[in-house]
PDB file of C-alpha atoms in Angstrom:
ATOM      1  CA  MET A  23      85.640  -5.727  15.826  1.00 54.00           C
ATOM      2  CA  GLN A  24      84.630  -3.241  13.157  1.00 54.00           C
ATOM      3  CA  THR A  25      82.254  -5.775  11.566  1.00 66.00           C
ATOM      4  CA  ARG A  26      80.572  -6.392  14.924  1.00 61.00           C
ATOM      5  CA  PHE A  27      80.144  -2.647  15.442  1.00 53.00           C
ATOM      6  CA  MET A  28      78.590  -2.258  11.985  1.00 61.00           C
ATOM      7  CA  ARG A  29      76.171  -5.098  12.686  1.00 61.00           C
ATOM      8  CA  ARG A  30      75.075  -3.519  15.959  1.00 61.00           C
ATOM      9  CA  THR A  31      74.654  -0.161  14.262  1.00 59.00           C
ATOM     10  CA  LEU A  32      72.572  -1.748  11.507  1.00 57.00           C
ATOM     11  CA  LEU A  33      70.365  -3.541  14.067  1.00 56.00           C
ATOM     12  CA  ILE A  34      69.840  -0.293  15.945  1.00 58.00           C
ATOM     13  CA  ILE A  35      68.876   1.517  12.723  1.00 59.00           C
ATOM     14  CA  VAL A  36      66.469  -1.278  11.730  1.00 51.00           C
ATOM     15  CA  GLY A  37      64.996  -1.307  15.218  1.00 52.00           C
ATOM     16  CA  LEU A  38      64.527   2.457  15.212  1.00 46.00           C
ATOM     17  CA  THR A  39      62.927   2.285  11.751  1.00 58.00           C
ATOM     18  CA  ILE A  40      60.494  -0.412  12.904  1.00 58.00           C
ATOM     19  CA  LEU A  41      59.743   1.531  16.082  1.00 47.00           C
ATOM     20  CA  GLN A  42      59.117   4.675  14.048  1.00 53.00           C
ATOM     21  CA  ALA A  43      56.781   2.776  11.720  1.00 46.00           C
ATOM     22  CA  LEU A  44      54.893   1.309  14.682  1.00 42.00           C
ATOM     23  CA  LEU A  45      54.596   4.735  16.254  1.00 44.00           C
ATOM     24  CA  LEU A  46      53.238   6.129  12.983  1.00 45.00           C
ATOM     25  CA  VAL A  47      50.682   3.300  12.747  1.00 43.00           C
ATOM     26  CA  ALA A  48      49.715   3.785  16.392  1.00 48.00           C
ATOM     27  CA  TYR A  49      49.294   7.523  15.866  1.00 46.00           C
ATOM     28  CA  ALA A  50      47.220   6.927  12.701  1.00 48.00           C
ATOM     29  CA  HIS A  51      44.982   4.506  14.587  1.00 56.00           C
ATOM     30  CA  TYR A  52      44.621   6.955  17.474  1.00 59.00           C
ATOM     31  CA  GLU A  53      43.778   9.769  15.061  1.00 65.00           C
ATOM     32  CA  ALA A  54      41.245   7.500  13.315  1.00 62.00           C
ATOM     33  CA  GLU A  55      39.628   6.802  16.691  1.00 72.00           C
ATOM     34  CA  VAL A  56      39.320  10.529  17.384  1.00 67.00           C
ATOM     35  CA  LEU A  57      37.867  11.215  13.927  1.00 68.00           C
ATOM     36  CA  ALA A  58      35.366   8.357  14.187  1.00 72.00           C
ATOM     37  CA  SER A  59      34.139   9.582  17.583  1.00 71.00           C
ATOM     38  CA  GLU A  60      33.827  13.100  16.222  1.00 72.00           C
ATOM     39  CA  SER A  61      31.839  11.745  13.249  1.00 70.00           C
ATOM     40  CA  ASP A  62      29.374  10.149  15.660  1.00 75.00           C
ATOM     41  CA  ARG A  63      28.986  13.414  17.606  1.00 79.00           C
ATOM     42  CA  LEU A  64      28.500  15.435  14.412  1.00 74.00           C
ATOM     43  CA  THR A  65      25.834  12.984  13.230  1.00 73.00           C
ATOM     44  CA  ASP A  66      23.930  13.501  16.484  1.00 77.00           C
ATOM     45  CA  ARG A  67      24.027  17.249  15.741  1.00 76.00           C
ATOM     46  CA  GLN A  68      22.773  16.547  12.164  1.00 79.00           C
ATOM     47  CA  LEU A  69      25.952  17.990  10.645  1.00 78.00           C
ATOM     48  CA  TYR A  70      26.036  15.219   8.107  1.00 74.00           C
ATOM     49  CA  SER A  71      28.566  16.631   5.646  1.00 79.00           C
ATOM     50  CA  ARG A  72      31.202  17.168   8.331  1.00 83.00           C
ATOM     51  CA  ALA A  73      30.355  13.809   9.908  1.00 80.00           C
ATOM     52  CA  ARG A  74      30.938  12.050   6.567  1.00 82.00           C
ATOM     53  CA  GLU A  75      34.252  13.853   6.100  1.00 81.00           C
ATOM     54  CA  ASN A  76      35.463  12.702   9.521  1.00 80.00           C
ATOM     55  CA  ALA A  77      34.360   9.095   8.966  1.00 80.00           C
ATOM     56  CA  GLU A  78      36.083   8.959   5.572  1.00 81.00           C
ATOM     57  CA  ARG A  79      39.293  10.479   7.009  1.00 81.00           C
ATOM     58  CA  ALA A  80      39.211   7.888   9.796  1.00 79.00           C
ATOM     59  CA  LEU A  81      38.939   5.088   7.240  1.00 79.00           C
ATOM     60  CA  ALA A  82      41.784   6.561   5.192  1.00 79.00           C
ATOM     61  CA  LEU A  83      43.987   6.324   8.306  1.00 77.00           C
ATOM     62  CA  ASN A  84      42.663   2.913   9.381  1.00 80.00           C
ATOM     63  CA  PRO A  85      40.626   0.974   6.766  1.00 81.00           C
ATOM     64  CA  ASN A  86      39.864  -1.693   9.405  1.00 81.00           C
ATOM     65  CA  HIS A  87      38.138   0.712  11.786  1.00 78.00           C
ATOM     66  CA  GLY A  88      34.765  -0.993  12.172  1.00 75.00           C
ATOM     67  CA  TYR A  89      32.983   1.846  13.949  1.00 83.00           C
ATOM     68  CA  ALA A  90      34.052   4.366  11.307  1.00 81.00           C
ATOM     69  CA  ARG A  91      32.391   2.100   8.725  1.00 83.00           C
ATOM     70  CA  TYR A  92      29.343   1.755  10.940  1.00 85.00           C
ATOM     71  CA  TYR A  93      29.020   5.548  11.319  1.00 84.00           C
ATOM     72  CA  LEU A  94      29.488   6.050   7.582  1.00 83.00           C
ATOM     73  CA  GLY A  95      26.819   3.449   6.804  1.00 84.00           C
ATOM     74  CA  TYR A  96      24.460   5.089   9.284  1.00 86.00           C
ATOM     75  CA  LEU A  97      24.971   8.426   7.512  1.00 86.00           C
ATOM     76  CA  GLU A  98      24.084   6.814   4.173  1.00 87.00           C
ATOM     77  CA  LEU A  99      20.966   5.331   5.771  1.00 87.00           C
ATOM     78  CA  LEU A 100      19.870   8.671   7.242  1.00 86.00           C
ATOM     79  CA  GLN A 101      20.183  10.281   3.807  1.00 85.00           C
ATOM     80  CA  GLU A 102      18.189   7.432   2.189  1.00 87.00           C
ATOM     81  CA  ARG A 103      21.156   6.250   0.115  1.00 88.00           C
ATOM     82  CA  TYR A 104      20.199   2.651   0.710  1.00 90.00           C
ATOM     83  CA  PRO A 105      22.451   0.778  -1.775  1.00 91.00           C
ATOM     84  CA  GLU A 106      25.454   2.732  -0.472  1.00 91.00           C
ATOM     85  CA  ALA A 107      24.465   2.027   3.138  1.00 90.00           C
ATOM     86  CA  ILE A 108      24.129  -1.688   2.398  1.00 92.00           C
ATOM     87  CA  ASN A 109      27.596  -1.821   0.825  1.00 91.00           C
ATOM     88  CA  VAL A 110      29.210  -0.044   3.787  1.00 88.00           C
ATOM     89  CA  PHE A 111      27.449  -2.182   6.400  1.00 90.00           C
ATOM     90  CA  GLN A 112      28.342  -5.389   4.557  1.00 91.00           C
ATOM     91  CA  SER A 113      32.007  -4.379   4.513  1.00 89.00           C
ATOM     92  CA  ALA A 114      31.846  -3.666   8.267  1.00 87.00           C
ATOM     93  CA  ILE A 115      30.418  -7.056   9.305  1.00 88.00           C
ATOM     94  CA  PRO A 116      33.736  -8.999   9.073  1.00 89.00           C
ATOM     95  CA  LEU A 117      35.339  -6.280  11.223  1.00 84.00           C
ATOM     96  CA  MET A 118      32.565  -6.198  13.843  1.00 81.00           C
ATOM     97  CA  PRO A 119      30.740  -9.561  13.883  1.00 80.00           C
ATOM     98  CA  HIS A 120      29.940  -8.996  17.571  1.00 82.00           C
ATOM     99  CA  LEU A 121      27.754  -5.893  17.008  1.00 84.00           C
ATOM    100  CA  PRO A 122      24.015  -6.689  16.639  1.00 87.00           C
ATOM    101  CA  ALA A 123      23.184  -3.044  15.831  1.00 87.00           C
ATOM    102  CA  LEU A 124      25.162  -3.412  12.614  1.00 88.00           C
ATOM    103  CA  LEU A 125      22.794  -6.146  11.429  1.00 91.00           C
ATOM    104  CA  LYS A 126      19.801  -4.036  12.472  1.00 90.00           C
ATOM    105  CA  MET A 127      21.024  -1.137  10.343  1.00 90.00           C
ATOM    106  CA  LEU A 128      21.812  -3.437   7.411  1.00 93.00           C
ATOM    107  CA  ALA A 129      18.288  -4.873   7.660  1.00 93.00           C
ATOM    108  CA  GLN A 130      16.847  -1.352   7.462  1.00 92.00           C
ATOM    109  CA  GLY A 131      18.865  -0.721   4.319  1.00 93.00           C
ATOM    110  CA  TYR A 132      17.424  -3.851   2.726  1.00 93.00           C
ATOM    111  CA  PHE A 133      13.890  -3.080   3.943  1.00 91.00           C
ATOM    112  CA  PHE A 134      13.745   0.507   2.691  1.00 90.00           C
ATOM    113  CA  SER A 135      15.276  -0.504  -0.651  1.00 91.00           C
ATOM    114  CA  GLY A 136      12.468  -3.065  -1.073  1.00 89.00           C
ATOM    115  CA  ASP A 137      14.587  -6.216  -0.656  1.00 91.00           C
ATOM    116  CA  TYR A 138      12.291  -7.812   1.910  1.00 91.00           C
ATOM    117  CA  ALA A 139      13.755 -11.313   1.656  1.00 92.00           C
ATOM    118  CA  ARG A 140      17.246 -10.104   2.636  1.00 94.00           C
ATOM    119  CA  ALA A 141      15.745  -7.815   5.276  1.00 93.00           C
ATOM    120  CA  THR A 142      14.045 -10.869   6.794  1.00 93.00           C
ATOM    121  CA  GLN A 143      17.231 -12.961   6.703  1.00 93.00           C
ATOM    122  CA  THR A 144      19.256 -10.170   8.314  1.00 93.00           C
ATOM    123  CA  LEU A 145      16.672  -9.539  11.034  1.00 92.00           C
ATOM    124  CA  ASP A 146      16.590 -13.284  11.744  1.00 92.00           C
ATOM    125  CA  ARG A 147      20.358 -13.125  12.363  1.00 91.00           C
ATOM    126  CA  TYR A 148      19.999  -9.985  14.427  1.00 91.00           C
ATOM    127  CA  LEU A 149      17.272 -11.443  16.672  1.00 89.00           C
ATOM    128  CA  ARG A 150      19.322 -14.584  17.277  1.00 89.00           C
ATOM    129  CA  MET A 151      22.028 -12.290  18.680  1.00 88.00           C
ATOM    130  CA  ASP A 152      19.640  -9.945  20.499  1.00 87.00           C
ATOM    131  CA  PRO A 153      16.265 -11.678  21.027  1.00 84.00           C
ATOM    132  CA  ALA A 154      15.000  -8.993  23.450  1.00 83.00           C
ATOM    133  CA  PRO A 155      16.134  -5.670  21.923  1.00 82.00           C
ATOM    134  CA  ARG A 156      16.353  -2.793  24.381  1.00 79.00           C
ATOM    135  CA  ALA A 157      16.583  -0.057  21.742  1.00 74.00           C
ATOM    136  CA  GLY A 158      13.553   0.418  19.497  1.00 77.00           C
ATOM    137  CA  PRO A 159      11.976  -3.045  19.884  1.00 81.00           C
ATOM    138  CA  ASP A 160       8.657  -1.815  18.456  1.00 80.00           C
ATOM    139  CA  LEU A 161      10.380  -0.664  15.246  1.00 81.00           C
ATOM    140  CA  ILE A 162      12.413  -3.876  14.959  1.00 87.00           C
ATOM    141  CA  PHE A 163       9.476  -6.250  15.371  1.00 86.00           C
ATOM    142  CA  ARG A 164       7.229  -4.115  13.150  1.00 84.00           C
ATOM    143  CA  MET A 165       9.837  -4.068  10.387  1.00 88.00           C
ATOM    144  CA  TRP A 166      10.415  -7.810  10.814  1.00 89.00           C
ATOM    145  CA  ALA A 167       6.659  -8.488  10.593  1.00 86.00           C
ATOM    146  CA  GLN A 168       6.248  -6.358   7.473  1.00 85.00           C
ATOM    147  CA  ALA A 169       9.301  -7.890   5.790  1.00 89.00           C
ATOM    148  CA  LEU A 170       7.973 -11.390   6.513  1.00 87.00           C
ATOM    149  CA  CYS A 171       4.529 -10.461   5.203  1.00 84.00           C
ATOM    150  CA  TYR A 172       5.924  -8.897   2.014  1.00 84.00           C
ATOM    151  CA  SER A 173       8.149 -11.980   1.583  1.00 86.00           C
ATOM    152  CA  GLN A 174       4.990 -14.149   1.772  1.00 82.00           C
ATOM    153  CA  GLU A 175       6.011 -15.827   5.050  1.00 85.00           C
ATOM    154  CA  PHE A 176       2.566 -15.226   6.472  1.00 80.00           C
ATOM    155  CA  GLY A 177       2.713 -17.623   9.422  1.00 81.00           C
ATOM    156  CA  ARG A 178       5.954 -16.165  10.784  1.00 86.00           C
ATOM    157  CA  ALA A 179       4.595 -12.675  10.087  1.00 83.00           C
ATOM    158  CA  SER A 180       1.705 -13.397  12.466  1.00 82.00           C
ATOM    159  CA  ILE A 181       4.186 -14.305  15.215  1.00 82.00           C
ATOM    160  CA  ALA A 182       6.236 -11.162  14.569  1.00 83.00           C
ATOM    161  CA  LEU A 183       3.091  -9.010  14.597  1.00 81.00           C
ATOM    162  CA  ALA A 184       2.107 -10.445  17.978  1.00 80.00           C
ATOM    163  CA  LYS A 185       5.531  -9.469  19.330  1.00 81.00           C
ATOM    164  CA  ALA A 186       5.275  -5.980  17.845  1.00 79.00           C
ATOM    165  CA  GLU A 187       1.829  -5.511  19.353  1.00 76.00           C
ATOM    166  CA  ALA A 188       3.279  -6.120  22.809  1.00 74.00           C
ATOM    167  CA  TYR A 189       4.811  -2.642  22.456  1.00 72.00           C
ATOM    168  CA  GLN A 190       2.285  -0.674  20.389  1.00 67.00           C
ATOM    169  CA  LYS A 191      -0.849  -2.711  19.880  1.00 61.00           C
ATOM    170  CA  PHE A 192      -2.905  -0.105  18.066  1.00 65.00           C
ATOM    171  CA  ARG A 193      -0.277   1.571  15.912  1.00 75.00           C
ATOM    172  CA  THR A 194      -1.791   2.180  12.463  1.00 77.00           C
ATOM    173  CA  GLU A 195       1.158   0.599  10.579  1.00 77.00           C
ATOM    174  CA  LEU A 196       0.732  -2.597  12.591  1.00 79.00           C
ATOM    175  CA  LEU A 197      -2.987  -2.731  11.967  1.00 81.00           C
ATOM    176  CA  GLN A 198      -2.476  -2.197   8.225  1.00 82.00           C
ATOM    177  CA  THR A 199       0.045  -5.041   8.170  1.00 84.00           C
ATOM    178  CA  ARG A 200      -2.437  -7.166  10.128  1.00 83.00           C
ATOM    179  CA  VAL A 201      -5.073  -6.454   7.478  1.00 84.00           C
ATOM    180  CA  LEU A 202      -2.694  -7.346   4.649  1.00 84.00           C
ATOM    181  CA  ASN A 203      -1.421 -10.519   6.330  1.00 84.00           C
ATOM    182  CA  SER A 204      -4.977 -11.699   7.000  1.00 87.00           C
ATOM    183  CA  ILE A 205      -5.944 -11.097   3.354  1.00 87.00           C
ATOM    184  CA  LEU A 206      -2.927 -13.068   2.152  1.00 84.00           C
ATOM    185  CA  LEU A 207      -3.899 -15.897   4.530  1.00 84.00           C
ATOM    186  CA  ASP A 208      -7.443 -15.858   3.028  1.00 86.00           C
ATOM    187  CA  GLN A 209      -8.803 -14.830   6.444  1.00 85.00           C
ATOM    188  CA  ILE A 210     -11.238 -12.182   5.220  1.00 87.00           C
ATOM    189  CA  PRO A 211     -13.330 -11.920   8.431  1.00 86.00           C
ATOM    190  CA  MET A 212     -10.092 -11.396  10.395  1.00 85.00           C
ATOM    191  CA  ALA A 213      -8.900  -8.797   7.866  1.00 85.00           C
ATOM    192  CA  ASP A 214     -12.219  -7.022   8.257  1.00 85.00           C
ATOM    193  CA  TYR A 215     -11.872  -7.129  12.052  1.00 81.00           C
ATOM    194  CA  TYR A 216      -8.451  -5.480  11.916  1.00 83.00           C
ATOM    195  CA  TYR A 217      -9.683  -2.942   9.376  1.00 84.00           C
ATOM    196  CA  ARG A 218     -12.552  -1.932  11.663  1.00 83.00           C
ATOM    197  CA  MET A 219     -10.053  -1.656  14.530  1.00 81.00           C
ATOM    198  CA  PHE A 220      -7.871   0.544  12.299  1.00 81.00           C
ATOM    199  CA  LYS A 221     -10.848   2.823  11.555  1.00 79.00           C
ATOM    200  CA  PHE A 222     -11.754   2.989  15.257  1.00 78.00           C
ATOM    201  CA  PHE A 223      -8.299   4.060  16.415  1.00 78.00           C
ATOM    202  CA  ALA A 224      -7.491   6.238  13.384  1.00 77.00           C
ATOM    203  CA  PRO A 225     -10.862   7.469  12.065  1.00 78.00           C
ATOM    204  CA  THR A 226      -9.325  10.192   9.889  1.00 77.00           C
ATOM    205  CA  HIS A 227      -6.709   7.882   8.305  1.00 77.00           C
ATOM    206  CA  ARG A 228      -7.070   5.819   5.176  1.00 77.00           C
ATOM    207  CA  MET A 229      -5.221   2.655   4.369  1.00 76.00           C
ATOM    208  CA  ASP A 230      -2.697   2.823   1.556  1.00 78.00           C
ATOM    209  CA  PRO A 231      -4.194   0.504  -1.087  1.00 78.00           C
ATOM    210  CA  GLY A 232      -0.965   0.295  -3.128  1.00 79.00           C
ATOM    211  CA  PRO A 233       0.818  -2.259  -0.904  1.00 82.00           C
ATOM    212  CA  LEU A 234      -2.421  -4.252  -0.626  1.00 83.00           C
ATOM    213  CA  PHE A 235      -2.636  -4.640  -4.399  1.00 84.00           C
ATOM    214  CA  ALA A 236       1.089  -5.182  -5.013  1.00 84.00           C
ATOM    215  CA  ASN A 237       1.430  -7.881  -2.370  1.00 84.00           C
ATOM    216  CA  ALA A 238      -1.869  -9.579  -3.214  1.00 86.00           C
ATOM    217  CA  LEU A 239      -0.802  -9.694  -6.872  1.00 83.00           C
ATOM    218  CA  ALA A 240       2.634 -11.093  -5.992  1.00 82.00           C
ATOM    219  CA  ALA A 241       1.096 -13.747  -3.729  1.00 83.00           C
ATOM    220  CA  GLY A 242      -1.658 -14.697  -6.167  1.00 86.00           C
ATOM    221  CA  LYS A 243      -4.308 -13.506  -3.708  1.00 86.00           C
ATOM    222  CA  LEU A 244      -6.257 -11.009  -5.811  1.00 86.00           C
ATOM    223  CA  GLN A 245      -9.481 -12.911  -5.211  1.00 89.00           C
ATOM    224  CA  SER A 246      -9.066 -12.514  -1.444  1.00 89.00           C
ATOM    225  CA  LEU A 247      -8.279  -8.823  -1.863  1.00 88.00           C
ATOM    226  CA  THR A 248     -11.369  -8.432  -4.042  1.00 89.00           C
ATOM    227  CA  ARG A 249     -13.586 -10.046  -1.407  1.00 90.00           C
ATOM    228  CA  PHE A 250     -12.141  -7.775   1.287  1.00 88.00           C
ATOM    229  CA  LEU A 251     -12.656  -4.602  -0.772  1.00 87.00           C
ATOM    230  CA  GLU A 252     -16.171  -5.643  -1.804  1.00 86.00           C
ATOM    231  CA  LEU A 253     -17.032  -6.158   1.856  1.00 83.00           C
ATOM    232  CA  ASN A 254     -15.891  -2.637   2.669  1.00 80.00           C
ATOM    233  CA  ARG A 255     -17.756  -1.211  -0.299  1.00 81.00           C
ATOM    234  CA  MET A 256     -20.963  -2.674   1.147  1.00 79.00           C
ATOM    235  CA  ARG A 257     -20.349  -0.449   4.179  1.00 74.00           C
ATOM    236  CA  GLY A 258     -19.758   2.552   1.917  1.00 74.00           C
ATOM    237  CA  GLU A 259     -16.158   2.846   3.075  1.00 70.00           C
ATOM    238  CA  LEU A 260     -14.329   2.872  -0.253  1.00 72.00           C
ATOM    239  CA  ASP A 261     -12.820   5.982  -1.817  1.00 74.00           C
ATOM    240  CA  GLY A 262     -11.275   6.814  -5.187  1.00 77.00           C
ATOM    241  CA  SER A 263      -7.943   5.122  -4.426  1.00 79.00           C
ATOM    242  CA  THR A 264      -9.418   1.860  -3.173  1.00 81.00           C
ATOM    243  CA  GLU A 265     -11.943   1.801  -6.006  1.00 86.00           C
ATOM    244  CA  LYS A 266      -9.013   2.002  -8.450  1.00 85.00           C
ATOM    245  CA  ILE A 267      -7.311  -0.913  -6.706  1.00 85.00           C
ATOM    246  CA  LEU A 268     -10.516  -2.933  -6.804  1.00 87.00           C
ATOM    247  CA  ALA A 269     -10.858  -2.151 -10.512  1.00 88.00           C
ATOM    248  CA  LEU A 270      -7.284  -3.297 -11.154  1.00 86.00           C
ATOM    249  CA  ALA A 271      -8.015  -6.516  -9.280  1.00 87.00           C
ATOM    250  CA  TYR A 272     -11.108  -7.088 -11.441  1.00 88.00           C
ATOM    251  CA  ALA A 273      -9.087  -6.387 -14.598  1.00 87.00           C
ATOM    252  CA  LYS A 274      -6.342  -8.833 -13.591  1.00 86.00           C
ATOM    253  CA  GLN A 275      -9.054 -11.457 -13.117  1.00 88.00           C
ATOM    254  CA  ALA A 276     -10.446 -10.651 -16.611  1.00 87.00           C
ATOM    255  CA  ARG A 277     -13.666  -9.267 -15.077  1.00 89.00           C
ATOM    256  CA  LEU A 278     -13.517  -6.288 -17.395  1.00 87.00           C
ATOM    257  CA  ASP A 279     -17.117  -5.103 -17.191  1.00 89.00           C
ATOM    258  CA  LEU A 280     -16.836  -4.894 -13.405  1.00 89.00           C
ATOM    259  CA  ALA A 281     -13.487  -3.098 -13.764  1.00 88.00           C
ATOM    260  CA  ILE A 282     -15.075  -0.490 -16.061  1.00 88.00           C
ATOM    261  CA  ALA A 283     -18.037   0.088 -13.734  1.00 90.00           C
ATOM    262  CA  THR A 284     -15.718   0.416 -10.738  1.00 88.00           C
ATOM    263  CA  LEU A 285     -13.412   2.890 -12.494  1.00 88.00           C
ATOM    264  CA  LYS A 286     -16.367   5.037 -13.523  1.00 88.00           C
ATOM    265  CA  ARG A 287     -17.511   5.058  -9.903  1.00 87.00           C
ATOM    266  CA  ALA A 288     -13.965   6.034  -8.839  1.00 85.00           C
ATOM    267  CA  MET A 289     -14.080   8.929 -11.308  1.00 87.00           C
ATOM    268  CA  GLY A 290     -16.988  10.316  -9.297  1.00 84.00           C
ATOM    269  CA  PHE A 291     -14.719  10.467  -6.235  1.00 83.00           C
ATOM    270  CA  VAL A 292     -11.680  11.932  -8.013  1.00 84.00           C
ATOM    271  CA  PRO A 293     -12.657  13.422 -11.399  1.00 85.00           C
ATOM    272  CA  ASN A 294      -9.198  14.957 -11.945  1.00 88.00           C
ATOM    273  CA  ASP A 295      -7.196  11.755 -11.398  1.00 88.00           C
ATOM    274  CA  PRO A 296      -5.459  11.092 -14.765  1.00 88.00           C
ATOM    275  CA  GLU A 297      -4.886   7.406 -13.988  1.00 88.00           C
ATOM    276  CA  ILE A 298      -8.580   6.535 -14.079  1.00 88.00           C
ATOM    277  CA  PRO A 299      -9.227   7.525 -17.732  1.00 87.00           C
ATOM    278  CA  LEU A 300      -5.896   5.890 -18.615  1.00 87.00           C
ATOM    279  CA  PHE A 301      -7.038   2.586 -17.098  1.00 89.00           C
ATOM    280  CA  LEU A 302     -10.430   2.933 -18.790  1.00 88.00           C
ATOM    281  CA  GLY A 303      -8.745   3.602 -22.133  1.00 87.00           C
ATOM    282  CA  ASP A 304      -6.572   0.495 -21.701  1.00 89.00           C
ATOM    283  CA  ILE A 305      -9.551  -1.731 -20.887  1.00 89.00           C
ATOM    284  CA  TYR A 306     -11.736  -0.438 -23.735  1.00 88.00           C
ATOM    285  CA  TYR A 307      -8.788  -0.815 -26.139  1.00 88.00           C
ATOM    286  CA  GLN A 308      -8.309  -4.394 -24.911  1.00 88.00           C
ATOM    287  CA  GLN A 309     -12.018  -5.055 -25.568  1.00 89.00           C
ATOM    288  CA  GLY A 310     -11.731  -3.633 -29.085  1.00 88.00           C
ATOM    289  CA  ASP A 311     -13.920  -0.593 -28.381  1.00 89.00           C
ATOM    290  CA  HIS A 312     -11.490   1.895 -29.926  1.00 88.00           C
ATOM    291  CA  LYS A 313     -13.936   4.775 -29.972  1.00 89.00           C
ATOM    292  CA  SER A 314     -14.422   4.677 -26.179  1.00 87.00           C
ATOM    293  CA  ALA A 315     -10.697   4.042 -25.672  1.00 84.00           C
ATOM    294  CA  GLU A 316      -9.792   7.124 -27.710  1.00 85.00           C
ATOM    295  CA  GLY A 317     -12.181   9.284 -25.696  1.00 87.00           C
ATOM    296  CA  TYR A 318     -10.719   8.218 -22.360  1.00 87.00           C
ATOM    297  CA  TYR A 319      -7.143   8.493 -23.621  1.00 86.00           C
ATOM    298  CA  ARG A 320      -7.955  12.034 -24.768  1.00 88.00           C
ATOM    299  CA  LEU A 321      -9.211  12.861 -21.266  1.00 88.00           C
ATOM    300  CA  HIS A 322      -6.062  11.326 -19.744  1.00 86.00           C
ATOM    301  CA  LEU A 323      -3.829  13.552 -21.883  1.00 86.00           C
ATOM    302  CA  GLN A 324      -5.897  16.607 -20.992  1.00 89.00           C
ATOM    303  CA  LEU A 325      -5.378  15.863 -17.293  1.00 88.00           C
ATOM    304  CA  ALA A 326      -1.728  14.851 -17.736  1.00 87.00           C
ATOM    305  CA  PRO A 327      -0.262  16.624 -20.815  1.00 87.00           C
ATOM    306  CA  GLU A 328       3.240  15.298 -20.037  1.00 88.00           C
ATOM    307  CA  SER A 329       2.101  11.717 -19.429  1.00 84.00           C
ATOM    308  CA  ARG A 330       4.863   9.129 -19.805  1.00 88.00           C
ATOM    309  CA  PHE A 331       2.361   7.115 -21.860  1.00 86.00           C
ATOM    310  CA  LYS A 332       1.811   9.957 -24.336  1.00 83.00           C
ATOM    311  CA  LYS A 333       3.868   8.520 -27.226  1.00 86.00           C
ATOM    312  CA  GLU A 334       2.367   5.064 -26.790  1.00 88.00           C
ATOM    313  CA  ILE A 335      -1.177   6.472 -26.847  1.00 84.00           C
ATOM    314  CA  GLN A 336      -0.434   8.657 -29.891  1.00 85.00           C
ATOM    315  CA  GLN A 337       0.928   5.649 -31.772  1.00 86.00           C
ATOM    316  CA  LYS A 338      -2.406   3.925 -31.181  1.00 86.00           C
ATOM    317  CA  PHE A 339      -4.420   7.042 -32.046  1.00 80.00           C
ATOM    318  CA  PRO A 340      -2.573   9.520 -34.329  1.00 84.00           C
ATOM    319  CA  ALA A 341      -5.498  11.927 -34.017  1.00 82.00           C
ATOM    320  CA  LEU A 342      -4.389  12.608 -30.418  1.00 78.00           C
ATOM    321  CA  ARG A 343      -1.048  14.047 -31.534  1.00 78.00           C
TER     322      ARG A 343
END
């Protein structure tokens, strides 16, 4: 009789202990839910520090809280901490495989960190889940088009651009991507058409030549870029920045005399740009004209006394120390 009583007592104690543990877990999960919701509200109010604190406290109480991870990743993205955002979003995917917005945010992390191939792959997954986005479709399709273009998937980029244009046909970013994609497809007349459209709708804007050069170089399309820039020069539409890009394209194609002439013309547009005499010094040094190289390097150091190339230049020419 006594043994039976002890067994019952033990079962009651074990049951109460389990119940207490379950209640504690339930309370922790409830508290995590409250904290995660508060984090979202604080983010909307741009109180990012407090929002982060709430999201992290929610995860401490419930590490499997998918929305807390999502909110934390979104905070990292807003503060341009892209590697951190990517890590958080990746850890949230197994917890919330049903949420397309999570893939959209992850794709933005990849895109803004310059990993266009992964941005493309992630947006492909996202669009399979949500082929007709209701929130920000213009941004999604524009980002998808640019990621495809930068990943050298030019045909698919054309399709994505057409979808993006259904929302904002004459947006300057879209037109610039159209220009770039046409250059990389060797469609110079089409690139020129989109460039003229860009100038019509944004007459005070200038295209950023950096992405043109970087992507043309990566795709082995410097000759197409050169033809496009030469066409615009004939109209008198180049400036110092685009002249520099054209000069770099000439230099990469070993057309050094043309590169020198173009850089000297660019110097007329922007006489205080320290990069131009630096490029001229490099080209003259490569040609073996050390006297001219030294003169342009000297001018570069006068315009940029703290140049990151200072030691390298002074090793070549001790007189410039």
